[in-house]
XYZ file of N, CA and C in Angstrom:
852
model
N -22.455 -21.445 5.722
C -21.552 -21.674 6.846
C -20.268 -22.356 6.386
N -20.442 -23.334 5.465
C -19.264 -24.017 4.943
C -18.423 -23.040 4.126
N -19.091 -22.091 3.439
C -18.346 -21.099 2.666
C -17.411 -20.296 3.567
N -17.827 -20.050 4.804
C -16.990 -19.317 5.740
C -15.701 -20.056 6.053
N -15.768 -21.391 6.100
C -14.569 -22.192 6.347
C -13.580 -22.028 5.206
N -14.091 -22.090 3.974
C -13.217 -21.938 2.808
C -12.630 -20.525 2.725
N -13.426 -19.536 3.113
C -12.933 -18.159 3.101
C -11.788 -17.982 4.095
N -11.960 -18.500 5.302
C -10.904 -18.407 6.308
C -9.682 -19.220 5.889
N -9.901 -20.353 5.239
C -8.773 -21.173 4.776
C -7.955 -20.429 3.732
N -8.632 -19.676 2.853
C -7.889 -18.891 1.864
C -7.066 -17.808 2.555
N -7.593 -17.258 3.662
C -6.828 -16.275 4.433
C -5.584 -16.888 5.056
N -5.697 -18.115 5.559
C -4.538 -18.803 6.131
C -3.498 -19.075 5.050
N -3.972 -19.488 3.863
C -3.039 -19.754 2.763
C -2.319 -18.470 2.342
N -3.039 -17.354 2.341
C -2.423 -16.078 1.981
C -1.326 -15.700 2.976
N -1.572 -15.947 4.249
C -0.555 -15.626 5.252
C 0.659 -16.541 5.139
N 0.463 -17.752 4.648
C 1.608 -18.628 4.400
C 2.497 -18.048 3.301
N 1.881 -17.538 2.237
C 2.644 -16.894 1.173
C 3.398 -15.683 1.720
N 2.716 -14.914 2.542
C 3.339 -13.719 3.104
C 4.507 -14.089 4.017
N 4.337 -15.154 4.793
C 5.407 -15.606 5.685
C 6.615 -16.072 4.872
N 6.367 -16.752 3.754
C 7.470 -17.208 2.897
C 8.284 -16.021 2.385
N 7.613 -14.945 1.961
C 8.332 -13.784 1.441
C 9.110 -13.074 2.544
N 8.524 -12.973 3.737
C 9.229 -12.334 4.857
C 10.451 -13.159 5.253
N 10.284 -14.481 5.330
C 11.411 -15.343 5.692
C 12.520 -15.257 4.646
N 12.143 -15.174 3.365
C 13.147 -15.052 2.307
C 13.898 -13.727 2.420
N 13.180 -12.661 2.761
C 13.829 -11.355 2.947
C 14.835 -11.400 4.096
N 14.442 -11.993 5.196
C 15.333 -12.053 6.354
C 16.554 -12.923 6.081
N 16.376 -13.995 5.316
C 17.502 -14.881 5.033
C 18.504 -14.245 4.076
N 18.085 -13.202 3.341
C 18.970 -12.542 2.378
C 19.364 -11.134 2.815
N 19.251 -10.848 4.097
C 19.549 -9.507 4.571
C 21.013 -9.133 4.336
N 21.896 -10.120 4.243
C 23.315 -9.855 4.012
C 23.754 -10.171 2.582
N 22.798 -10.411 1.683
C 23.111 -10.701 0.283
C 23.237 -9.391 -0.490
N 24.359 -9.206 -1.172
C 24.588 -7.973 -1.921
C 23.497 -7.743 -2.960
N 22.982 -6.527 -2.974
C 22.007 -6.035 -3.954
C 20.669 -6.768 -3.917
N 20.409 -7.578 -2.897
C 19.125 -8.275 -2.827
C 17.991 -7.266 -2.717
N 16.901 -7.528 -3.439
C 15.722 -6.673 -3.404
C 14.583 -7.418 -2.720
N 14.030 -6.765 -1.710
C 13.013 -7.419 -0.893
C 11.764 -7.753 -1.705
N 11.084 -8.813 -1.298
C 9.854 -9.245 -1.940
C 8.676 -8.990 -1.014
N 7.530 -8.800 -1.619
C 6.319 -8.607 -0.842
C 5.155 -9.267 -1.569
N 4.442 -10.137 -0.871
C 3.290 -10.808 -1.458
C 2.119 -9.829 -1.533
N 1.512 -9.744 -2.700
C 0.368 -8.847 -2.927
C -0.854 -9.718 -3.206
N -1.979 -9.403 -2.567
C -3.178 -10.223 -2.667
C -4.332 -9.433 -3.288
N -5.321 -10.181 -3.744
C -6.548 -9.564 -4.259
C -7.741 -10.392 -3.802
N -8.894 -9.749 -3.748
C -10.105 -10.438 -3.320
C -10.565 -11.426 -4.383
N -11.053 -12.573 -3.927
C -11.753 -13.457 -4.841
C -13.080 -12.812 -5.237
N -13.669 -13.212 -6.356
C -14.969 -12.612 -6.748
C -16.008 -12.782 -5.654
N -16.740 -11.719 -5.357
C -17.785 -11.788 -4.338
C -19.049 -12.436 -4.904
N -19.820 -13.035 -4.009
C -21.073 -13.691 -4.397
C -22.258 -12.838 -3.945
N -23.267 -12.739 -4.801
C -24.502 -12.026 -4.446
C -25.420 -12.975 -3.678
N -25.983 -12.464 -2.584
C -26.893 -13.268 -1.770
C -28.319 -12.794 -2.045
N -29.166 -13.727 -2.471
C -30.584 -13.418 -2.698
C -31.455 -14.450 -1.978
N -32.662 -14.059 -1.614
C -33.593 -15.002 -0.988
C -34.116 -15.955 -2.061
N -34.072 -17.226 -1.743
C -34.507 -18.220 -2.717
C -36.023 -18.322 -2.790
N -36.693 -18.101 -1.644
C -38.160 -18.215 -1.604
C -38.760 -16.879 -1.188
N -39.583 -16.312 -2.063
C -40.210 -15.033 -1.751
C -41.478 -14.915 -2.590
N -42.558 -14.348 -1.990
C -43.825 -14.259 -2.729
C -43.861 -13.084 -3.698
N -42.796 -12.250 -3.675
C -42.732 -11.152 -4.623
C -43.596 -9.969 -4.255
N -44.250 -10.002 -3.088
C -45.103 -8.894 -2.669
C -44.244 -7.777 -2.112
N -44.491 -6.565 -2.572
C -43.712 -5.412 -2.116
C -44.195 -4.998 -0.737
N -43.274 -4.966 0.218
C -43.589 -4.553 1.584
C -42.627 -3.455 1.986
N -43.161 -2.288 2.340
C -42.336 -1.140 2.710
C -42.273 -1.035 4.233
N -41.106 -0.789 4.848
C -39.815 -0.523 4.219
C -38.972 -1.780 3.989
N -39.506 -2.937 4.320
C -38.735 -4.154 4.152
C -39.238 -4.929 2.944
N -38.396 -5.769 2.429
C -38.804 -6.590 1.310
C -38.574 -5.883 -0.008
N -39.033 -6.507 -1.077
C -38.831 -5.961 -2.404
C -39.858 -6.547 -3.342
N -40.058 -5.884 -4.462
C -40.974 -6.388 -5.471
C -40.338 -7.473 -6.327
N -38.998 -7.659 -6.177
C -38.331 -8.705 -6.954
C -38.718 -10.077 -6.434
N -38.679 -11.047 -7.343
C -38.970 -12.426 -6.926
C -37.885 -12.979 -6.019
N -36.658 -12.550 -6.246
C -35.529 -13.000 -5.408
C -34.784 -11.764 -4.933
N -35.270 -11.093 -3.910
C -34.692 -9.804 -3.474
C -33.204 -9.945 -3.139
N -32.485 -8.912 -3.493
C -31.042 -8.845 -3.235
C -30.806 -8.547 -1.759
N -29.987 -9.349 -1.110
C -29.710 -9.178 0.315
C -28.368 -8.503 0.536
N -27.331 -8.993 -0.107
C -26.004 -8.423 0.115
C -24.951 -9.236 -0.607
N -23.704 -8.994 -0.256
C -22.577 -9.679 -0.868
C -21.886 -10.586 0.149
N -21.325 -11.657 -0.363
C -20.586 -12.587 0.477
C -19.166 -12.693 -0.073
N -18.187 -12.342 0.748
C -16.800 -12.483 0.338
C -16.388 -13.943 0.284
N -15.508 -14.250 -0.652
C -15.068 -15.644 -0.806
C -13.571 -15.809 -0.564
N -12.978 -14.835 0.123
C -11.575 -14.986 0.481
C -10.632 -14.204 -0.411
N -9.354 -14.528 -0.327
C -8.311 -13.819 -1.080
C -7.433 -14.825 -1.814
N -6.670 -14.314 -2.768
C -5.703 -15.134 -3.482
C -4.475 -14.278 -3.777
N -3.348 -14.932 -4.033
C -2.109 -14.225 -4.330
C -2.196 -13.605 -5.716
N -1.956 -12.314 -5.795
C -1.977 -11.611 -7.070
C -0.589 -11.633 -7.715
N 0.449 -11.295 -6.941
C 1.819 -11.330 -7.443
C 2.789 -11.273 -6.271
N 4.023 -11.641 -6.556
C 5.112 -11.499 -5.591
C 5.907 -10.280 -6.038
N 5.609 -9.146 -5.440
C 6.165 -7.862 -5.871
C 7.600 -7.702 -5.373
N 8.489 -7.262 -6.268
C 9.886 -7.022 -5.921
C 10.109 -5.523 -5.801
N 10.589 -5.097 -4.650
C 10.853 -3.685 -4.381
C 12.269 -3.347 -4.844
N 12.384 -2.560 -5.922
C 13.686 -2.233 -6.491
C 14.258 -0.922 -5.948
N 13.823 -0.495 -4.790
C 14.362 0.737 -4.217
C 15.849 0.576 -3.901
N 16.546 1.701 -3.874
C 17.994 1.708 -3.680
C 18.378 1.149 -2.315
N 19.400 0.280 -2.315
C 19.952 -0.220 -1.062
C 21.136 0.619 -0.631
N 21.520 0.562 0.628
C 22.665 1.363 1.104
C 23.980 0.842 0.536
N 24.974 1.734 0.460
C 26.300 1.356 -0.031
C 27.171 0.902 1.136
N 28.033 -0.055 0.856
C 29.046 -0.442 1.831
C 30.395 -0.484 1.110
N 31.396 0.158 1.710
C 32.695 0.292 1.072
C 33.504 -0.985 1.252
N 34.144 -1.424 0.174
C 34.959 -2.639 0.207
C 36.421 -2.375 -0.143
N 36.681 -1.235 -0.808
C 38.020 -0.885 -1.284
C 38.576 -1.937 -2.243
N 37.694 -2.675 -2.872
C 38.071 -3.676 -3.874
C 37.733 -3.122 -5.248
N 38.731 -3.006 -6.130
C 38.506 -2.423 -7.451
C 37.508 -3.206 -8.281
N 37.313 -4.475 -7.957
C 36.390 -5.299 -8.747
C 34.935 -5.154 -8.293
N 34.694 -4.399 -7.240
C 33.333 -4.191 -6.747
C 32.774 -2.901 -7.317
N 31.566 -2.974 -7.872
C 30.906 -1.820 -8.469
C 29.482 -1.726 -7.938
N 29.045 -0.511 -7.648
C 27.684 -0.291 -7.161
C 27.020 0.769 -8.016
N 25.735 0.569 -8.319
C 24.962 1.514 -9.114
C 24.147 2.409 -8.188
N 24.214 3.708 -8.437
C 23.403 4.679 -7.698
C 22.303 5.179 -8.627
N 21.111 4.675 -8.413
C 19.993 5.020 -9.278
C 19.467 3.787 -9.993
N 18.428 3.983 -10.819
C 17.807 2.877 -11.532
C 18.730 2.354 -12.625
N 18.640 1.061 -12.883
C 19.423 0.466 -13.946
C 19.992 -0.879 -13.537
N 20.450 -1.642 -14.540
C 21.001 -2.975 -14.319
C 22.245 -3.152 -15.178
N 23.241 -3.829 -14.611
C 24.402 -4.249 -15.383
C 24.025 -5.492 -16.189
N 24.719 -5.697 -17.296
C 24.392 -6.802 -18.197
C 25.517 -7.832 -18.147
N 25.147 -9.097 -17.989
C 26.121 -10.194 -18.031
C 25.631 -11.213 -19.042
N 26.558 -11.970 -19.584
C 26.189 -13.021 -20.533
C 26.324 -14.378 -19.868
N 25.333 -15.227 -20.082
C 25.294 -16.564 -19.494
C 25.064 -17.577 -20.610
N 25.191 -18.868 -20.319
C 24.895 -19.884 -21.348
C 23.450 -19.835 -21.824
N 22.580 -19.144 -21.083
C 21.168 -19.083 -21.429
C 20.776 -17.740 -22.034
N 21.774 -16.911 -22.310
C 21.498 -15.600 -22.868
C 21.871 -14.494 -21.902
N 21.553 -13.275 -22.271
C 21.877 -12.133 -21.420
C 20.978 -12.103 -20.189
N 21.584 -11.771 -19.056
C 20.843 -11.589 -17.825
C 21.259 -10.252 -17.216
N 20.507 -9.805 -16.213
C 20.681 -8.457 -15.683
C 20.827 -8.518 -14.170
N 21.672 -7.667 -13.634
C 21.965 -7.728 -12.203
C 22.330 -6.355 -11.683
N 22.145 -6.174 -10.393
C 22.647 -4.997 -9.684
C 23.770 -5.378 -8.728
N 24.072 -6.660 -8.687
C 25.147 -7.139 -7.811
C 26.479 -6.932 -8.520
N 27.224 -5.916 -8.108
C 28.500 -5.595 -8.741
C 29.696 -6.198 -8.040
N 29.493 -7.283 -7.325
C 30.612 -7.957 -6.666
C 31.273 -8.875 -7.688
N 32.250 -8.322 -8.434
C 32.865 -9.046 -9.541
C 34.273 -9.525 -9.182
N 34.882 -10.201 -10.135
C 36.255 -10.672 -9.984
C 36.878 -10.755 -11.375
N 38.184 -10.957 -11.406
C 38.887 -11.138 -12.674
C 39.006 -12.626 -12.944
N 38.441 -13.069 -14.083
C 38.450 -14.474 -14.422
C 39.809 -14.949 -14.904
N 39.895 -16.233 -15.203
C 41.156 -16.844 -15.616
C 41.691 -16.230 -16.901
N 40.795 -15.798 -17.785
C 41.220 -15.216 -19.050
C 41.281 -13.696 -18.994
N 41.133 -13.147 -17.796
C 41.271 -11.703 -17.630
C 39.993 -10.916 -17.791
N 38.865 -11.597 -17.985
C 37.603 -10.892 -18.151
C 36.994 -10.551 -16.791
N 36.292 -9.428 -16.746
C 35.539 -9.052 -15.547
C 34.309 -9.948 -15.477
N 34.171 -10.705 -14.376
C 33.128 -11.710 -14.281
C 32.404 -11.652 -12.947
N 31.219 -12.265 -12.917
C 30.507 -12.453 -11.658
C 31.155 -13.599 -10.891
N 30.716 -13.801 -9.662
C 31.264 -14.895 -8.851
C 30.977 -16.258 -9.484
N 29.926 -16.325 -10.316
C 29.582 -17.582 -10.971
C 30.332 -17.773 -12.294
N 31.142 -16.774 -12.693
C 31.927 -16.884 -13.917
C 31.262 -16.340 -15.152
N 30.207 -15.498 -14.987
C 29.528 -14.914 -16.139
C 30.188 -13.583 -16.491
N 30.667 -13.395 -17.729
C 31.338 -12.152 -18.112
C 30.404 -10.945 -18.056
N 30.961 -9.832 -17.587
C 30.228 -8.555 -17.570
C 30.403 -7.895 -18.931
N 29.321 -7.350 -19.474
C 29.353 -6.804 -20.823
C 29.532 -5.287 -20.822
N 30.376 -4.832 -21.748
C 30.485 -3.421 -22.064
C 29.812 -3.171 -23.398
N 29.927 -1.963 -23.902
C 29.313 -1.646 -25.188
C 29.955 -2.429 -26.316
N 31.198 -2.887 -26.117
C 31.916 -3.637 -27.149
C 32.049 -5.120 -26.829
N 31.304 -5.600 -25.841
C 31.370 -7.015 -25.488
C 31.986 -7.229 -24.123
N 32.446 -8.462 -23.821
C 33.073 -8.738 -22.521
C 34.282 -7.838 -22.287
N 34.488 -7.454 -21.043
C 35.541 -6.501 -20.688
C 36.739 -7.249 -20.113
N 37.884 -7.112 -20.777
C 39.119 -7.728 -20.291
C 39.930 -6.661 -19.555
N 40.280 -6.921 -18.313
C 40.962 -5.927 -17.491
C 42.305 -6.464 -17.009
N 43.196 -5.540 -16.658
C 44.476 -5.896 -16.064
C 44.311 -5.957 -14.540
N 44.998 -6.862 -13.927
C 44.871 -7.021 -12.477
C 45.349 -5.768 -11.753
N 44.461 -5.212 -10.925
C 44.765 -4.028 -10.115
C 45.277 -2.852 -10.955
N 44.833 -2.789 -12.209
C 45.304 -1.705 -13.061
C 44.185 -1.196 -13.970
N 42.991 -1.050 -13.426
C 41.901 -0.455 -14.191
C 41.068 0.394 -13.240
N 40.419 1.391 -13.795
C 39.576 2.286 -13.022
C 38.251 2.456 -13.742
N 37.197 2.585 -12.960
C 35.866 2.819 -13.504
C 35.363 4.139 -12.951
N 35.041 5.083 -13.842
C 34.549 6.377 -13.368
C 33.040 6.306 -13.132
N 32.456 7.395 -12.677
C 31.046 7.398 -12.310
C 30.112 7.263 -13.507
N 30.640 7.509 -14.718
C 29.826 7.333 -15.925
C 29.882 5.903 -16.444
N 30.658 5.048 -15.778
C 30.762 3.663 -16.205
C 31.837 3.406 -17.233
N 32.700 4.392 -17.486
C 33.820 4.196 -18.407
C 34.935 3.418 -17.711
N 35.484 2.434 -18.410
C 36.558 1.603 -17.868
C 37.874 2.070 -18.480
N 38.790 2.507 -17.617
C 40.079 3.025 -18.071
C 41.201 2.100 -17.630
N 42.234 2.000 -18.474
C 43.429 1.247 -18.106
C 44.646 2.124 -18.359
N 45.743 1.799 -17.691
C 46.979 2.537 -17.875
C 47.443 2.406 -19.319
N 47.918 3.510 -19.890
C 48.286 3.528 -21.307
C 49.348 2.487 -21.642
N 50.229 2.210 -20.723
C 51.311 1.271 -21.034
C 50.812 -0.159 -21.171
N 49.571 -0.420 -20.710
C 49.014 -1.761 -20.837
C 48.061 -1.877 -22.018
N 47.834 -0.769 -22.731
C 46.955 -0.809 -23.899
C 47.649 -1.534 -25.036
N 46.864 -2.142 -25.928
C 47.427 -2.904 -27.043
C 48.250 -2.004 -27.967
N 47.701 -0.848 -28.311
C 48.410 0.083 -29.186
C 48.000 1.499 -28.801
N 48.531 2.022 -27.702
C 48.078 3.313 -27.178
C 48.261 4.458 -28.152
N 49.232 4.374 -29.087
C 49.466 5.484 -30.000
C 48.312 5.697 -30.971
N 47.550 4.639 -31.225
C 46.452 4.757 -32.181
C 45.114 5.047 -31.502
N 45.111 5.166 -30.200
C 43.867 5.370 -29.463
C 43.676 6.843 -29.162
N 42.649 7.427 -29.763
C 42.397 8.853 -29.571
C 41.749 9.128 -28.225
N 41.358 8.057 -27.499
C 40.696 8.233 -26.216
C 41.684 8.327 -25.065
N 42.980 8.461 -25.383
C 43.965 8.581 -24.316
C 43.845 9.954 -23.660
N 43.792 9.955 -22.338
C 43.686 11.202 -21.589
C 44.649 11.156 -20.416
N 44.848 12.312 -19.830
C 45.662 12.398 -18.625
C 44.768 12.938 -17.506
N 44.628 12.154 -16.434
C 43.821 12.584 -15.292
C 44.529 12.194 -14.002
N 43.760 12.112 -12.913
C 44.378 11.817 -11.626
C 44.993 10.425 -11.569
N 44.653 9.584 -12.563
C 45.222 8.245 -12.608
C 46.467 8.181 -13.509
N 46.817 9.288 -14.129
C 47.966 9.311 -15.051
C 47.499 9.210 -16.485
N 48.371 8.695 -17.362
C 48.018 8.498 -18.766
C 47.163 7.234 -18.877
N 45.906 7.400 -19.256
C 44.990 6.264 -19.308
C 44.286 6.224 -20.664
N 43.823 5.035 -20.997
C 43.119 4.807 -22.256
C 41.738 4.242 -21.943
N 40.734 4.752 -22.659
C 39.374 4.250 -22.487
C 39.272 2.852 -23.082
N 39.025 1.868 -22.232
C 38.939 0.481 -22.682
C 37.543 0.154 -23.198
N 36.532 0.508 -22.417
C 35.147 0.227 -22.795
C 34.234 0.986 -21.832
N 32.937 0.887 -22.058
C 31.942 1.493 -21.172
C 30.946 0.429 -20.763
N 30.656 0.343 -19.488
C 29.719 -0.662 -18.987
C 28.350 -0.497 -19.646
N 27.774 -1.634 -20.046
C 26.389 -1.601 -20.533
C 25.462 -1.530 -19.331
N 24.615 -0.540 -19.314
C 23.624 -0.395 -18.255
C 22.263 -0.226 -18.919
N 21.307 -1.034 -18.508
C 19.989 -1.015 -19.137
C 18.904 -0.820 -18.080
N 17.730 -0.483 -18.556
C 16.561 -0.370 -17.692
C 15.387 -0.998 -18.432
N 14.245 -1.082 -17.761
C 13.063 -1.704 -18.348
C 11.849 -0.820 -18.095
N 10.907 -0.894 -19.019
C 9.697 -0.078 -18.880
C 8.904 -0.498 -17.650
N 8.833 -1.803 -17.404
C 8.111 -2.324 -16.241
C 9.035 -3.282 -15.499
N 9.949 -2.716 -14.718
C 10.946 -3.545 -14.039
C 10.331 -4.474 -12.997
N 9.142 -4.137 -12.510
C 8.517 -4.952 -11.470
C 8.191 -6.366 -11.962
N 8.143 -6.557 -13.290
C 7.799 -7.865 -13.839
C 9.030 -8.705 -14.189
N 10.222 -8.194 -13.893
C 11.419 -9.014 -14.114
C 11.366 -10.258 -13.231
N 11.865 -11.354 -13.758
C 11.839 -12.618 -13.026
C 13.209 -12.912 -12.427
N 13.226 -13.226 -11.129
C 14.469 -13.593 -10.477
C 14.937 -14.961 -10.975
N 16.253 -15.063 -11.239
C 16.827 -16.285 -11.769
C 17.812 -16.940 -10.795
N 17.983 -16.364 -9.610
C 19.009 -16.846 -8.701
C 20.336 -16.201 -8.997
N 21.243 -16.231 -8.036
C 22.572 -15.607 -8.164
C 22.459 -14.116 -8.475
N 21.424 -13.479 -7.952
C 21.187 -12.029 -8.124
C 20.960 -11.638 -9.575
N 20.501 -12.575 -10.406
C 20.251 -12.301 -11.816
C 18.754 -12.174 -12.074
N 18.418 -11.366 -13.084
C 17.034 -11.174 -13.491
C 16.911 -11.461 -14.978
N 15.719 -11.900 -15.375
C 15.439 -12.195 -16.782
C 14.240 -11.354 -17.225
N 14.355 -10.784 -18.414
C 13.233 -10.009 -18.946
C 12.186 -10.949 -19.534
N 11.003 -10.408 -19.785
C 9.914 -11.184 -20.375
C 8.966 -10.232 -21.091
N 7.871 -10.760 -21.602
C 6.946 -9.939 -22.381
C 6.277 -8.863 -21.534
N 6.208 -9.060 -20.231
C 5.549 -8.082 -19.379
C 6.496 -6.956 -18.968
N 7.754 -7.273 -18.746
C 8.727 -6.243 -18.374
C 9.129 -5.395 -19.573
N 9.041 -5.981 -20.762
C 9.513 -5.299 -21.956
C 10.982 -5.580 -22.181
N 11.510 -5.273 -23.369
C 12.925 -5.522 -23.667
C 13.822 -4.538 -22.931
N 15.103 -4.853 -22.788
C 16.027 -3.921 -22.125
C 16.191 -2.637 -22.935
N 16.273 -1.524 -22.232
C 16.451 -0.212 -22.839
C 17.829 0.308 -22.455
N 18.678 0.549 -23.433
C 20.022 1.046 -23.160
C 19.937 2.442 -22.529
N 20.646 2.624 -21.431
C 20.636 3.914 -20.733
C 21.834 4.736 -21.195
N 21.577 5.965 -21.571
C 22.622 6.830 -22.102
C 22.551 8.205 -21.450
N 23.672 8.904 -21.504
C 23.716 10.292 -21.045
C 23.389 10.456 -19.577
N 22.635 11.496 -19.275
C 22.320 11.815 -17.881
C 21.372 10.812 -17.248
N 20.716 10.005 -18.058
C 19.796 9.019 -17.508
C 20.480 7.822 -16.883
N 21.785 7.658 -17.143
C 22.510 6.523 -16.578
C 22.757 6.710 -15.083
N 22.714 5.613 -14.323
C 23.038 5.730 -12.896
C 24.531 5.956 -12.698
N 24.885 6.492 -11.553
C 26.292 6.692 -11.220
C 26.909 5.350 -10.792
N 28.144 5.123 -11.215
C 28.853 3.892 -10.865
C 29.914 4.221 -9.819
N 29.916 3.476 -8.727
C 30.884 3.686 -7.649
C 31.780 2.462 -7.534
N 33.072 2.654 -7.852
C 34.036 1.566 -7.756
C 34.510 1.417 -6.320
N 34.680 0.173 -5.879
C 35.106 -0.075 -4.506
C 33.955 -0.093 -3.521
N 32.715 -0.196 -4.029
C 31.530 -0.254 -3.171
C 30.621 -1.387 -3.647
N 29.826 -1.906 -2.725
C 28.757 -2.837 -3.035
C 27.442 -2.260 -2.553
N 26.379 -2.569 -3.269
C 25.043 -2.179 -2.816
C 24.494 -3.277 -1.911
N 24.142 -2.914 -0.699
C 23.611 -3.893 0.250
C 22.127 -4.144 -0.023
N 21.573 -5.145 0.638
C 20.156 -5.466 0.480
C 19.303 -4.328 1.027
N 18.157 -4.088 0.380
C 17.249 -3.035 0.849
C 16.223 -3.590 1.831
N 16.688 -4.459 2.715
C 15.828 -5.117 3.700
C 16.079 -4.517 5.071
N 15.003 -4.110 5.747
C 15.090 -3.633 7.122
C 14.661 -4.784 8.041
N 15.586 -5.399 8.773
C 15.227 -6.563 9.596
C 14.131 -6.270 10.616
N 14.120 -5.052 11.158
C 13.103 -4.715 12.164
C 11.714 -4.731 11.539
N 11.581 -4.131 10.351
C 10.289 -4.104 9.659
C 9.839 -5.526 9.323
N 10.769 -6.349 8.877
C 10.414 -7.721 8.519
C 9.975 -8.519 9.749
N 10.612 -8.297 10.893
C 10.221 -9.005 12.109
C 8.821 -8.586 12.557
N 8.521 -7.288 12.420
C 7.177 -6.810 12.768
C 6.142 -7.453 11.856
N 6.463 -7.543 10.563
C 5.539 -8.175 9.629
C 5.354 -9.654 9.947
N 6.405 -10.302 10.420
C 6.287 -11.709 10.781
C 5.313 -11.883 11.950
N 5.350 -10.955 12.899
C 4.398 -11.015 14.025
C 2.978 -10.808 13.513
N 2.805 -9.846 12.591
C 1.479 -9.597 12.012
C 0.958 -10.836 11.288
N 1.835 -11.507 10.560
C 1.443 -12.715 9.835
C 0.955 -13.784 10.807
N 1.682 -14.000 11.891
C 1.290 -15.020 12.870
C -0.057 -14.696 13.500
N -0.272 -13.405 13.819
C -1.554 -13.013 14.420
C -2.703 -13.224 13.427
N -2.485 -12.840 12.170
C -3.529 -13.007 11.158
C -3.829 -14.481 10.909
N -2.783 -15.296 10.903
C -2.973 -16.730 10.701
C -3.806 -17.320 11.834
N -3.487 -16.933 13.055
C -4.235 -17.440 14.209
C -5.686 -16.981 14.176
N -5.933 -15.733 13.734
C -7.308 -15.231 13.660
C -8.131 -16.049 12.667
N -7.562 -16.342 11.501
C -8.281 -17.157 10.516
C -8.486 -18.576 11.022
N -7.510 -19.068 11.769
C -7.643 -20.406 12.349
C -8.813 -20.462 13.334
N -8.984 -19.427 14.136
C -10.093 -19.372 15.089
C -11.429 -19.262 14.372
N -11.443 -18.567 13.229
C -12.677 -18.484 12.440
C -13.091 -19.866 11.969
N -12.146 -20.661 11.515
C -12.463 -22.019 11.057
C -12.973 -22.865 12.222
N -12.339 -22.752 13.386
C -12.779 -23.515 14.549
C -14.201 -23.117 14.968
N -14.490 -21.820 14.898
C -15.832 -21.346 15.259
C -16.878 -21.867 14.282
N -16.580 -21.791 12.984
C -17.514 -22.306 11.976
C -17.717 -23.804 12.143
N -16.649 -24.508 12.455
C -16.757 -25.949 12.647
C -17.654 -26.280 13.828
N -17.495 -25.509 14.920
C -18.344 -25.736 16.098
C -19.805 -25.420 15.794
N -20.045 -24.318 15.043
C -21.421 -23.952 14.685
C -22.044 -24.998 13.778
N -21.247 -25.524 12.831
C -21.770 -26.555 11.934
C -22.102 -27.825 12.703
N -21.233 -28.177 13.670
C -21.519 -29.355 14.490
C -22.794 -29.186 15.302
N -23.005 -27.989 15.868
C -24.225 -27.718 16.639
C -25.452 -27.816 15.750
N -25.358 -27.256 14.541
C -26.488 -27.297 13.613
C -26.869 -28.730 13.272
N -25.872 -29.544 12.976
C -26.154 -30.936 12.608
C -26.770 -31.694 13.776
N -26.258 -31.476 14.982
C -26.791 -32.175 16.161
C -28.223 -31.751 16.461
N -28.504 -30.430 16.360
C -29.845 -29.948 16.619
C -30.838 -30.444 15.584
N -30.404 -30.486 14.323
C -31.290 -30.984 13.256
C -31.614 -32.453 13.502
N -30.556 -33.212 13.880
C -30.785 -34.646 14.135
C -31.702 -34.844 15.353
N -31.600 -33.934 16.323
C -32.391 -34.064 17.545
C -33.877 -33.864 17.273
N -34.213 -32.857 16.450
C -35.608 -32.521 16.246
C -36.213 -33.190 15.019
N -35.376 -33.814 14.204
C -35.901 -34.446 12.993
C -35.484 -35.911 12.918
N -34.968 -36.439 14.046
C -34.518 -37.817 14.054
C -35.680 -38.796 14.184
């Protein structure tokens, strides 16, 4: 009977974890590139129930020849298995800001921080004091050749992630064989955005500020090349992949489940109190 109280308590604790993830999703519904979280649970090991006292006599169809016949299994509750991050694509929102970039498809942009390289899908960038393309926190965005230095309102990023600047702003345009003429005029290829992916992206760890860190479970970053690279859209941001209606429905489910487990504990407590009183009455 006491085991039932602990089982229901583990259910209440699980719903608290679930409520935390739902509340976090709702609070970040307007955060660029935010990826929703979902608490995933697993059963605690089940216990085998056997009769402690038995004469071992085989009785058909009831009973068993075993000294301690097997009766059944007793569940012992649930525990949090992981906080799963859903990396599905979020909708695009147009900003008409040249410093905003959005990825269409799997992949992460690479930025450098004082703690090493980190990965993000939040392409809401700006031009730093030294002319480098940076995050709002001041972390430089990396290209294949390192941090990318851009001219104010004079660079373009194509869908392949190539960063172009006007030829007249290039250091030495005559020596650059990557000079082309397109709808932007005479332009020079400055660099190409580094875009990486991971074998097991679900194990990336959130670091805050829309940054992720790799680890032994996610595997090292894999450089994306050719057709496998996601499309880059300049002047757009990727919105959060959170549906507020779905999250509100889940919040109602969490409250109902929490209340159900709470009633189970109250019922077990009442039954335990009755048992103790009856035992004291007849054996006092």
